[in-house]
Short mmCIF file of N, CA and C in Angstrom, two decimals:
data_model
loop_
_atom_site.label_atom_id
_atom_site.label_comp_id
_atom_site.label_asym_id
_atom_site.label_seq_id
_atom_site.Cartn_x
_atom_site.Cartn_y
_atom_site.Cartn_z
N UNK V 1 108.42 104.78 75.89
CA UNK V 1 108.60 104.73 77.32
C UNK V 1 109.69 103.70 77.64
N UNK V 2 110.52 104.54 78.47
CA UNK V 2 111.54 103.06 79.06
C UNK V 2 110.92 101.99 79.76
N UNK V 3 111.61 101.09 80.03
CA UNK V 3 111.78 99.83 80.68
C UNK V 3 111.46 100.51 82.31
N UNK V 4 111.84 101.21 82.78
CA UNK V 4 111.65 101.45 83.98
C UNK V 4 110.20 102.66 83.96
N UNK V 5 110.30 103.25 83.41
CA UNK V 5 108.41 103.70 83.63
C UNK V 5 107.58 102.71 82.97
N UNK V 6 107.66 101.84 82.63
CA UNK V 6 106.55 101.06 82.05
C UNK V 6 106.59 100.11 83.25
N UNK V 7 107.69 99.76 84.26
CA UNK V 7 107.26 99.30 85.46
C UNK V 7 106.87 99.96 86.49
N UNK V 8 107.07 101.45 86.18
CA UNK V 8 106.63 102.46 87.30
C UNK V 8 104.77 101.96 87.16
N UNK V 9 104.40 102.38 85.96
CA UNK V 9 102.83 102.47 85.17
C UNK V 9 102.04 100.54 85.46
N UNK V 10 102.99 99.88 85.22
CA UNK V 10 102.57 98.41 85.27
C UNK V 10 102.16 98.09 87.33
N UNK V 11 103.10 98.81 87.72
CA UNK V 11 103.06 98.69 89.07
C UNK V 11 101.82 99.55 89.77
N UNK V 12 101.52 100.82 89.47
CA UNK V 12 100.61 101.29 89.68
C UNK V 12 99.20 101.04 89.34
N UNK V 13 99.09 100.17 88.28
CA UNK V 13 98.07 99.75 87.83
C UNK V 13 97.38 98.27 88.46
N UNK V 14 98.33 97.44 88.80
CA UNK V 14 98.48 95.85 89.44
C UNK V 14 97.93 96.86 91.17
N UNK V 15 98.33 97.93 91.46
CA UNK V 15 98.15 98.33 92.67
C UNK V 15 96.71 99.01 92.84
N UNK V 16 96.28 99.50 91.66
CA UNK V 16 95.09 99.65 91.93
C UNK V 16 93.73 98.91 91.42
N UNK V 17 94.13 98.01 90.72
CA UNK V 17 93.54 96.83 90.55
C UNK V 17 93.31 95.57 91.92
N UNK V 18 94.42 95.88 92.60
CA UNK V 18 94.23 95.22 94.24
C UNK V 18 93.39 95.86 95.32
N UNK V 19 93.92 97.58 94.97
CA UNK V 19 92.68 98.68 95.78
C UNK V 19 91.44 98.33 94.95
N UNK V 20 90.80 98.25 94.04
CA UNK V 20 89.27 97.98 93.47
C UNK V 20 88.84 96.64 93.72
N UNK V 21 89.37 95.56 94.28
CA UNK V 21 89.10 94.27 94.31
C UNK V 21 89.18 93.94 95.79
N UNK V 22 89.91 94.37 96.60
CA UNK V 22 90.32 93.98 98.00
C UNK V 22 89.12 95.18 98.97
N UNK V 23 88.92 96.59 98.27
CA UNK V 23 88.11 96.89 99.07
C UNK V 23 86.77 96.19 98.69
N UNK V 24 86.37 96.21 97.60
CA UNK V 24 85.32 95.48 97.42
C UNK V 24 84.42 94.41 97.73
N UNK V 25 85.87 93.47 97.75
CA UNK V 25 85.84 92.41 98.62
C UNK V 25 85.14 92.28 100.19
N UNK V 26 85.96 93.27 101.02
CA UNK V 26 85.26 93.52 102.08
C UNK V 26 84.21 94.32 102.50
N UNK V 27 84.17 95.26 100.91
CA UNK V 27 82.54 96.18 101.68
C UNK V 27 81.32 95.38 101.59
N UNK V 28 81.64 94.28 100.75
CA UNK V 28 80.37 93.58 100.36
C UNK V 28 79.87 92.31 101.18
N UNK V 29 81.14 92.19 102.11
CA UNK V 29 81.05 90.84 103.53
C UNK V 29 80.28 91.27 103.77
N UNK V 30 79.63 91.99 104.84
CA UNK V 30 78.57 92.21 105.86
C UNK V 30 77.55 93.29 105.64
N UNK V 31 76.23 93.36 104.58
CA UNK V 31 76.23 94.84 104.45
C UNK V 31 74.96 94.85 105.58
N UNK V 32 74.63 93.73 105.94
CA UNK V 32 73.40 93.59 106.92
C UNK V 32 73.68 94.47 108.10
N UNK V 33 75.08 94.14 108.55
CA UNK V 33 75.89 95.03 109.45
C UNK V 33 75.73 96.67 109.30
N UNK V 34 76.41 96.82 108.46
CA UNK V 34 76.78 98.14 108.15
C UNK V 34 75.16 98.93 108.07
N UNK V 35 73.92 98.32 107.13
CA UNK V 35 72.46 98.65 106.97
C UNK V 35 72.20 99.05 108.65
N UNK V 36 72.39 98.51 109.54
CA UNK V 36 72.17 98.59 111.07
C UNK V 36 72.89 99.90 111.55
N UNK V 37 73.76 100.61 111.31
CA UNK V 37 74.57 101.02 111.82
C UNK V 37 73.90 102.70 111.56
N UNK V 38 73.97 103.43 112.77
CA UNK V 38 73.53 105.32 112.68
C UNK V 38 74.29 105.53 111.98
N UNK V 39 73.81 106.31 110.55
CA UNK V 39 74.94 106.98 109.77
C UNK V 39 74.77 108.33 109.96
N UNK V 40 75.30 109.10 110.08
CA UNK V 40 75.91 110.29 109.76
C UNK V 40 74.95 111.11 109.32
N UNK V 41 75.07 112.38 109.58
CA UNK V 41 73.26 113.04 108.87
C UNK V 41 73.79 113.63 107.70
N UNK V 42 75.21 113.42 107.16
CA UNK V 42 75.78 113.80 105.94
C UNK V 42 75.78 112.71 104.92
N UNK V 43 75.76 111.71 105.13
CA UNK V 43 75.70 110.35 104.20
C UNK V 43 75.00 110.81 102.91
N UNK V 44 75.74 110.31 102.43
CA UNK V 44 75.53 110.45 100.70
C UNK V 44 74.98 109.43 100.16
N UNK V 45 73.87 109.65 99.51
CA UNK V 45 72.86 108.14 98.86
C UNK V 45 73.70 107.27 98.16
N UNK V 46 73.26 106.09 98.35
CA UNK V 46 73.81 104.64 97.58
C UNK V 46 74.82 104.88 96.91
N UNK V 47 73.74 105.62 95.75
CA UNK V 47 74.19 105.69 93.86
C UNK V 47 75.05 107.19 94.04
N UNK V 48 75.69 107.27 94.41
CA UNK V 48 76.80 108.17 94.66
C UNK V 48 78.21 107.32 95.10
N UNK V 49 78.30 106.21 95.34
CA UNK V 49 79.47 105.38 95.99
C UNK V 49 79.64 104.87 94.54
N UNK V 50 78.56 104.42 94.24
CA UNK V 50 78.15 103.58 92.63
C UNK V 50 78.93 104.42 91.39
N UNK V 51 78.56 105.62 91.61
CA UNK V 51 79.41 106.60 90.38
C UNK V 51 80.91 106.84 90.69
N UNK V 52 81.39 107.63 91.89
CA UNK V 52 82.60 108.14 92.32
C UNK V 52 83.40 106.85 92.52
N UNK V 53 83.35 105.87 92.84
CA UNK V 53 84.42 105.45 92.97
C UNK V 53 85.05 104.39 91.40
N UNK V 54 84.58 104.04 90.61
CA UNK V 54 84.82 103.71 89.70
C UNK V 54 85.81 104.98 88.64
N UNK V 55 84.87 106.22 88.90
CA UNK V 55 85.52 107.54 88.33
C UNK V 55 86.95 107.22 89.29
N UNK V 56 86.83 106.94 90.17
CA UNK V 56 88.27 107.11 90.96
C UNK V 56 89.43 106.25 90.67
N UNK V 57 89.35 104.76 90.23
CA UNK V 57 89.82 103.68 90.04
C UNK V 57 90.17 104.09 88.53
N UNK V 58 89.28 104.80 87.63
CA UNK V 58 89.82 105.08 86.18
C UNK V 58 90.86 106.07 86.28
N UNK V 59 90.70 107.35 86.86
CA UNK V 59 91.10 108.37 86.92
C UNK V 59 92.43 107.82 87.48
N UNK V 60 92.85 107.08 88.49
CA UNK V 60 94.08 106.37 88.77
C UNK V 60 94.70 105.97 87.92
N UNK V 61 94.01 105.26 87.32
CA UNK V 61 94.74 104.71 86.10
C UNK V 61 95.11 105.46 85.09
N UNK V 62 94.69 106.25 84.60
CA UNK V 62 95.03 106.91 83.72
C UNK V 62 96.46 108.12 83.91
N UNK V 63 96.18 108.09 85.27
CA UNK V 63 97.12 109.32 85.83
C UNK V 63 98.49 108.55 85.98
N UNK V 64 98.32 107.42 86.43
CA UNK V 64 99.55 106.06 86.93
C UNK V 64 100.40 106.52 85.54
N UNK V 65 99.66 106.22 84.57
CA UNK V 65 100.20 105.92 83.16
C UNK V 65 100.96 107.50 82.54
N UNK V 66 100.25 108.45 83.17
CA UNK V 66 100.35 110.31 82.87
C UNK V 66 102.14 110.64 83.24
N UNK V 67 101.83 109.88 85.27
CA UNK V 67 103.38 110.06 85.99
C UNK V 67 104.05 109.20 85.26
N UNK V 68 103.51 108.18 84.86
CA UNK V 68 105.12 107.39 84.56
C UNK V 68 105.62 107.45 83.48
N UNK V 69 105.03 108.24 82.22
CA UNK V 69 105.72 108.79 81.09
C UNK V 69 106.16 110.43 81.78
N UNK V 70 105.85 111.36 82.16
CA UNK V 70 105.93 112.57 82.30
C UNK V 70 106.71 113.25 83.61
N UNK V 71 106.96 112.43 84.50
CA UNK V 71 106.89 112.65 85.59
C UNK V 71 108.64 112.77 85.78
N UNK V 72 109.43 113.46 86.11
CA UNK V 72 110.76 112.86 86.72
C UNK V 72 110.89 111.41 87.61
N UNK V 73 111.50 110.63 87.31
CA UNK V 73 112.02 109.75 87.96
C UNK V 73 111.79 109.72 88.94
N UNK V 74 112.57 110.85 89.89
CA UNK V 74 112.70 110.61 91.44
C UNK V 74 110.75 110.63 91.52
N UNK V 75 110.45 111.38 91.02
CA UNK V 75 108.79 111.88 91.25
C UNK V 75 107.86 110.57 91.17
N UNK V 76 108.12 110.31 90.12
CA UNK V 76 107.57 109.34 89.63
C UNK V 76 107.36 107.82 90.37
N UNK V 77 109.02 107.84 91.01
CA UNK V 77 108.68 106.72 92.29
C UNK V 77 108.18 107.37 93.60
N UNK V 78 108.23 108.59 93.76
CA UNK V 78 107.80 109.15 94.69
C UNK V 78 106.23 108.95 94.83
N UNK V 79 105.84 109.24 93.77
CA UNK V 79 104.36 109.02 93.44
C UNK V 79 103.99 107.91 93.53
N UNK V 80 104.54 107.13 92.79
CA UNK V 80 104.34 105.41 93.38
C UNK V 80 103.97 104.99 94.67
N UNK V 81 105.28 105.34 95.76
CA UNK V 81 105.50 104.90 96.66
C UNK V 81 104.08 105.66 97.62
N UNK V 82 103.82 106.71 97.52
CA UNK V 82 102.51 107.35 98.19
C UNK V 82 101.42 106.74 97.34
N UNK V 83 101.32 106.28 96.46
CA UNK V 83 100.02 105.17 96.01
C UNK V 83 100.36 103.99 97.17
N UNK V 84 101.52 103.41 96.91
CA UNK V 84 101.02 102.13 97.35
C UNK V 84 100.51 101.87 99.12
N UNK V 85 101.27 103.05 99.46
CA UNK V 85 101.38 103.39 101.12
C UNK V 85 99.49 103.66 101.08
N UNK V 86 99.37 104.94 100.59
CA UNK V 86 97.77 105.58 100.48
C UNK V 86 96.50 104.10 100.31
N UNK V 87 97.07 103.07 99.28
CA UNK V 87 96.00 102.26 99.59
C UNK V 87 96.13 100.85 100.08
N UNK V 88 97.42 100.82 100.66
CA UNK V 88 97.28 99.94 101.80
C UNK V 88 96.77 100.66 102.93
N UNK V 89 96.62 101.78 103.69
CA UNK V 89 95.70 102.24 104.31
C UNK V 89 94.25 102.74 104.08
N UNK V 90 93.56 102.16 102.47
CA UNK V 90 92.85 102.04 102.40
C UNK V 90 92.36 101.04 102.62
N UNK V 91 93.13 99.81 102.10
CA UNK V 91 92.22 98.33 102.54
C UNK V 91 92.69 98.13 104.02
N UNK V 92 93.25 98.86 104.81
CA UNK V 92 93.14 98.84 106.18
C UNK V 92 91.60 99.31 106.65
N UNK V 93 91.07 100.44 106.56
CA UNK V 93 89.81 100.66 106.17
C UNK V 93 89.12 100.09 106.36
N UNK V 94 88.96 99.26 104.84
CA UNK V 94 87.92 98.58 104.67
C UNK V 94 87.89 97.28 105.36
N UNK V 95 89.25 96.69 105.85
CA UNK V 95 89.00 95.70 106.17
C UNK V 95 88.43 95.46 108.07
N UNK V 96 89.19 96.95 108.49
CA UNK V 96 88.44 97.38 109.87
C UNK V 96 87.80 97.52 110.30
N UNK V 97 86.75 98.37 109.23
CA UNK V 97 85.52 98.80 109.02
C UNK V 97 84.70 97.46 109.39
N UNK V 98 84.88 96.67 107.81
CA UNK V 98 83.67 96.19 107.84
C UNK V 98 84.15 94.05 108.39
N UNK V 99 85.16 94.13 108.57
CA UNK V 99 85.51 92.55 108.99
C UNK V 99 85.46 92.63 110.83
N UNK V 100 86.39 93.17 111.36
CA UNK V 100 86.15 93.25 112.73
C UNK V 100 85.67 94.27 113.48
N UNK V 101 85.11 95.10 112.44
CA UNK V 101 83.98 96.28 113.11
C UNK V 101 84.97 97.37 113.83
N UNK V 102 86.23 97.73 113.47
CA UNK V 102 86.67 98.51 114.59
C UNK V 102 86.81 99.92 113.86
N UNK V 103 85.37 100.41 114.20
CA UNK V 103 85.55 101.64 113.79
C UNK V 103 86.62 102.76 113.91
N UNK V 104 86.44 103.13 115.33
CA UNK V 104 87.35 103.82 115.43
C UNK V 104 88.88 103.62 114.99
N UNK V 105 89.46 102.55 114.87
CA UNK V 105 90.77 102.07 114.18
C UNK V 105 90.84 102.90 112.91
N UNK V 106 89.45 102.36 111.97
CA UNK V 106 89.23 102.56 110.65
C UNK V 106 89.13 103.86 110.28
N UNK V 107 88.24 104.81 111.26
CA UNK V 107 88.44 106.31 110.87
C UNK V 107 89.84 106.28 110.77
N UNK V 108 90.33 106.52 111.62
CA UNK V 108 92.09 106.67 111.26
C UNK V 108 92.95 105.90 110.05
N UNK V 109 92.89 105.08 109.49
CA UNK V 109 93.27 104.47 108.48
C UNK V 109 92.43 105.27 107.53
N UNK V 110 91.72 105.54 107.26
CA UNK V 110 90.90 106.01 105.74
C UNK V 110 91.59 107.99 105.96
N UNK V 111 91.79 109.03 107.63
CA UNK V 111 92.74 109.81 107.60
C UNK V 111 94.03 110.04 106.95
N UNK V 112 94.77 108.58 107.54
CA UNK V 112 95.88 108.28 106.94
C UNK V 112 95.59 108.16 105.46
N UNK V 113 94.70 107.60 104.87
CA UNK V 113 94.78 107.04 103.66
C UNK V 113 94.80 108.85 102.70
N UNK V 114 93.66 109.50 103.24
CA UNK V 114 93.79 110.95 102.85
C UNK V 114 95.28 111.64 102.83
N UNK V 115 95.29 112.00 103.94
CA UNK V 115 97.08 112.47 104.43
C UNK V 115 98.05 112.05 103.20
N UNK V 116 98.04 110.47 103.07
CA UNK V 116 98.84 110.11 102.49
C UNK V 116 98.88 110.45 100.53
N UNK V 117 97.58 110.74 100.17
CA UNK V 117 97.32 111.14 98.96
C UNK V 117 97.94 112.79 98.45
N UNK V 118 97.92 113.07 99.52
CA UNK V 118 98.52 114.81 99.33
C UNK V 118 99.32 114.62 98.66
N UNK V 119 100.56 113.99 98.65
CA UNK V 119 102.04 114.00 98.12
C UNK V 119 101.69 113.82 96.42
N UNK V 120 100.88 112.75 96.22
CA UNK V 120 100.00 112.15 95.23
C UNK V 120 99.69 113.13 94.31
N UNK V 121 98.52 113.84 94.99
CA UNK V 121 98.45 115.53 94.33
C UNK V 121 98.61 116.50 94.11
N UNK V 122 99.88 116.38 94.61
CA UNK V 122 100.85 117.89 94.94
C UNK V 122 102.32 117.74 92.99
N UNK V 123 102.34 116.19 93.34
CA UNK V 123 102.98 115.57 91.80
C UNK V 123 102.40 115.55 90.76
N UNK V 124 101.10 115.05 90.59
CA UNK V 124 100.49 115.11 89.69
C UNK V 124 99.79 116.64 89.38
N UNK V 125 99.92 117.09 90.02
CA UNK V 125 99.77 119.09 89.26
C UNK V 125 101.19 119.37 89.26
N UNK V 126 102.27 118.99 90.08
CA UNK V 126 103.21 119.82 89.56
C UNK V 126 103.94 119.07 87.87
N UNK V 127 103.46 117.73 87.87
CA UNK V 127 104.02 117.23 86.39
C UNK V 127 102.53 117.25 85.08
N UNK V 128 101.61 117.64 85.55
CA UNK V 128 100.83 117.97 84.26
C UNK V 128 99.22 117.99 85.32
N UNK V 129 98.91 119.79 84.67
CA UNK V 129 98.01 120.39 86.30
C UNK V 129 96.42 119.98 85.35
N UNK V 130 96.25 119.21 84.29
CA UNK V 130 94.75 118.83 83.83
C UNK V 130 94.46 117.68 84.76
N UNK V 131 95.73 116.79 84.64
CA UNK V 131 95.70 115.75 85.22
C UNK V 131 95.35 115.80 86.53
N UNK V 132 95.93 116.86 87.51
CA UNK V 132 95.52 117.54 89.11
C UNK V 132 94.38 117.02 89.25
N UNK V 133 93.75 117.89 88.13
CA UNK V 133 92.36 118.57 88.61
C UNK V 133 91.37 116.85 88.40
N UNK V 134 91.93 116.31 87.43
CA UNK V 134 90.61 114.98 87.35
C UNK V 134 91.20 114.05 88.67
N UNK V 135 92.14 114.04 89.53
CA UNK V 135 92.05 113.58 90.74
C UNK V 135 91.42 113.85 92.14
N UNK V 136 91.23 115.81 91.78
CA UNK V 136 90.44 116.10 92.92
C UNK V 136 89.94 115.79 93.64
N UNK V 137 88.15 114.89 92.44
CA UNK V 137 87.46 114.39 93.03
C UNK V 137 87.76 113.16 93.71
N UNK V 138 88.88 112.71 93.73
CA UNK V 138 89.47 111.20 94.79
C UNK V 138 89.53 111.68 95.62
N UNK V 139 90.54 112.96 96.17
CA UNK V 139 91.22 113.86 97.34
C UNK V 139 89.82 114.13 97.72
N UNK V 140 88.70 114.44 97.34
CA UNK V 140 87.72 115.41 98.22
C UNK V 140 86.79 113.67 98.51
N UNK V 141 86.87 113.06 98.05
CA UNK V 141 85.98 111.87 98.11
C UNK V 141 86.67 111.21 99.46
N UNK V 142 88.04 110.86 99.57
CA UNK V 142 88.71 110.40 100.75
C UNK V 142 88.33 111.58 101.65
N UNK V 143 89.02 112.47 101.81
CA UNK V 143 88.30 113.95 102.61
C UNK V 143 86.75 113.16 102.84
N UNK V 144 86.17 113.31 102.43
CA UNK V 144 84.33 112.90 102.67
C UNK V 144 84.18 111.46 103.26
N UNK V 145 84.94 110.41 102.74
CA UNK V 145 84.80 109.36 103.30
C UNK V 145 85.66 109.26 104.66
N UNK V 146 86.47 110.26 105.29
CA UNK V 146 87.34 110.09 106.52
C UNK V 146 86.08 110.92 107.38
N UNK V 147 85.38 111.79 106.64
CA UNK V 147 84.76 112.10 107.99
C UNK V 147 83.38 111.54 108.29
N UNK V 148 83.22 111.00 107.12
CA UNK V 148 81.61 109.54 107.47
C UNK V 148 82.54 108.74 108.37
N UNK V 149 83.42 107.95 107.92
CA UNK V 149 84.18 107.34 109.01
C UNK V 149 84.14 107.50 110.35
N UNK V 150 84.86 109.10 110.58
CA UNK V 150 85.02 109.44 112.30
C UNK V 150 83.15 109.52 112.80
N UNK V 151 82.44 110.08 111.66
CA UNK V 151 80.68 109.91 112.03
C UNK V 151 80.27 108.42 112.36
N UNK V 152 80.79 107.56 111.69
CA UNK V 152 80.10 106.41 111.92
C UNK V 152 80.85 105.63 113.56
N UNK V 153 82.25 106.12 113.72
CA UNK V 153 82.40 105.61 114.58
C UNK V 153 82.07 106.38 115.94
N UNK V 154 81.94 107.99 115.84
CA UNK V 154 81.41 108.39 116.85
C UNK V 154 79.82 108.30 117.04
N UNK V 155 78.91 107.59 116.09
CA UNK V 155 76.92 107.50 116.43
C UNK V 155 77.21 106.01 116.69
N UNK V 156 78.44 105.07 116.90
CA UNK V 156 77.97 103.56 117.29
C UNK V 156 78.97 102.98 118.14
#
């Protein structure tokens, strides 16, 4: 690998090592809060956040490393650049969500954060389509978590 995908792969990885630590960070401030709050009659038990999102944080990683050997160049920062965009509107999110409570803000940031993953998965099937498919479950997990979102902010 060149010098420049091994900073494409180094960069994506430092980036989602900040997405697994920064949301974390804030889902775990207030959960007394959040325990209070009408959820959604779709809410998905505990130990379902517990499994998928770790699968999600690996599956990143592994894919980071997939684009930045495989990927064209232009793609490859392309892909980048919709990671880093996609989860800075994730720790917008989380930090909306659960630091100054502004739900409704936050549905829209975790939208955006979806929206912004498309580009994400539209590259990673068109530069190697196994790889697609083990991201899915991120794309349908954001999908699921944007509309607990708009639920939680429309029952409070």
């Amino acid at each position: 690998m060149t010098s420049i995908r091994i900073g494409i792969a180094a960069a994506a990885i430092v980036t989602i090592v900040v997405y697994a630590l920064g949301s974390g960070y804030w889902v775990s401030s207030d959960s007394g809060w959040y325990r209070s709050l009408n959820q959604p009659a779709w809410q998905p038990p505990d130990w379902i956040f517990g499994l998928i999102w770790p699968y999600n944080f690996i599956m990143l990683g592994i894919v980071s490393v997939v684009i930045a050997r495989n990927a064209a160049l232009p793609s490859a920062f392309i892909w980048l650049g919709f990671l880093i965009l996609s989860v800075i509107a994730a720790l917008a999110w989380s930090y909306l969500f659960y630091v100054p409570h502004l739900l409704p803000q936050a549905a829209i940031a975790l939208v955006v954060t979806a929206v912004l993953t498309i580009p994400i998965m539209v590259i990673t099937f068109q530069t190697q389509l196994s790889y697609g498919w083990l991201l899915l479950p991120y794309q349908l997990w954001l999908i699921t978590a944007a509309s607990l979102s708009i639920g939680y902010a429309l029952k409070n």
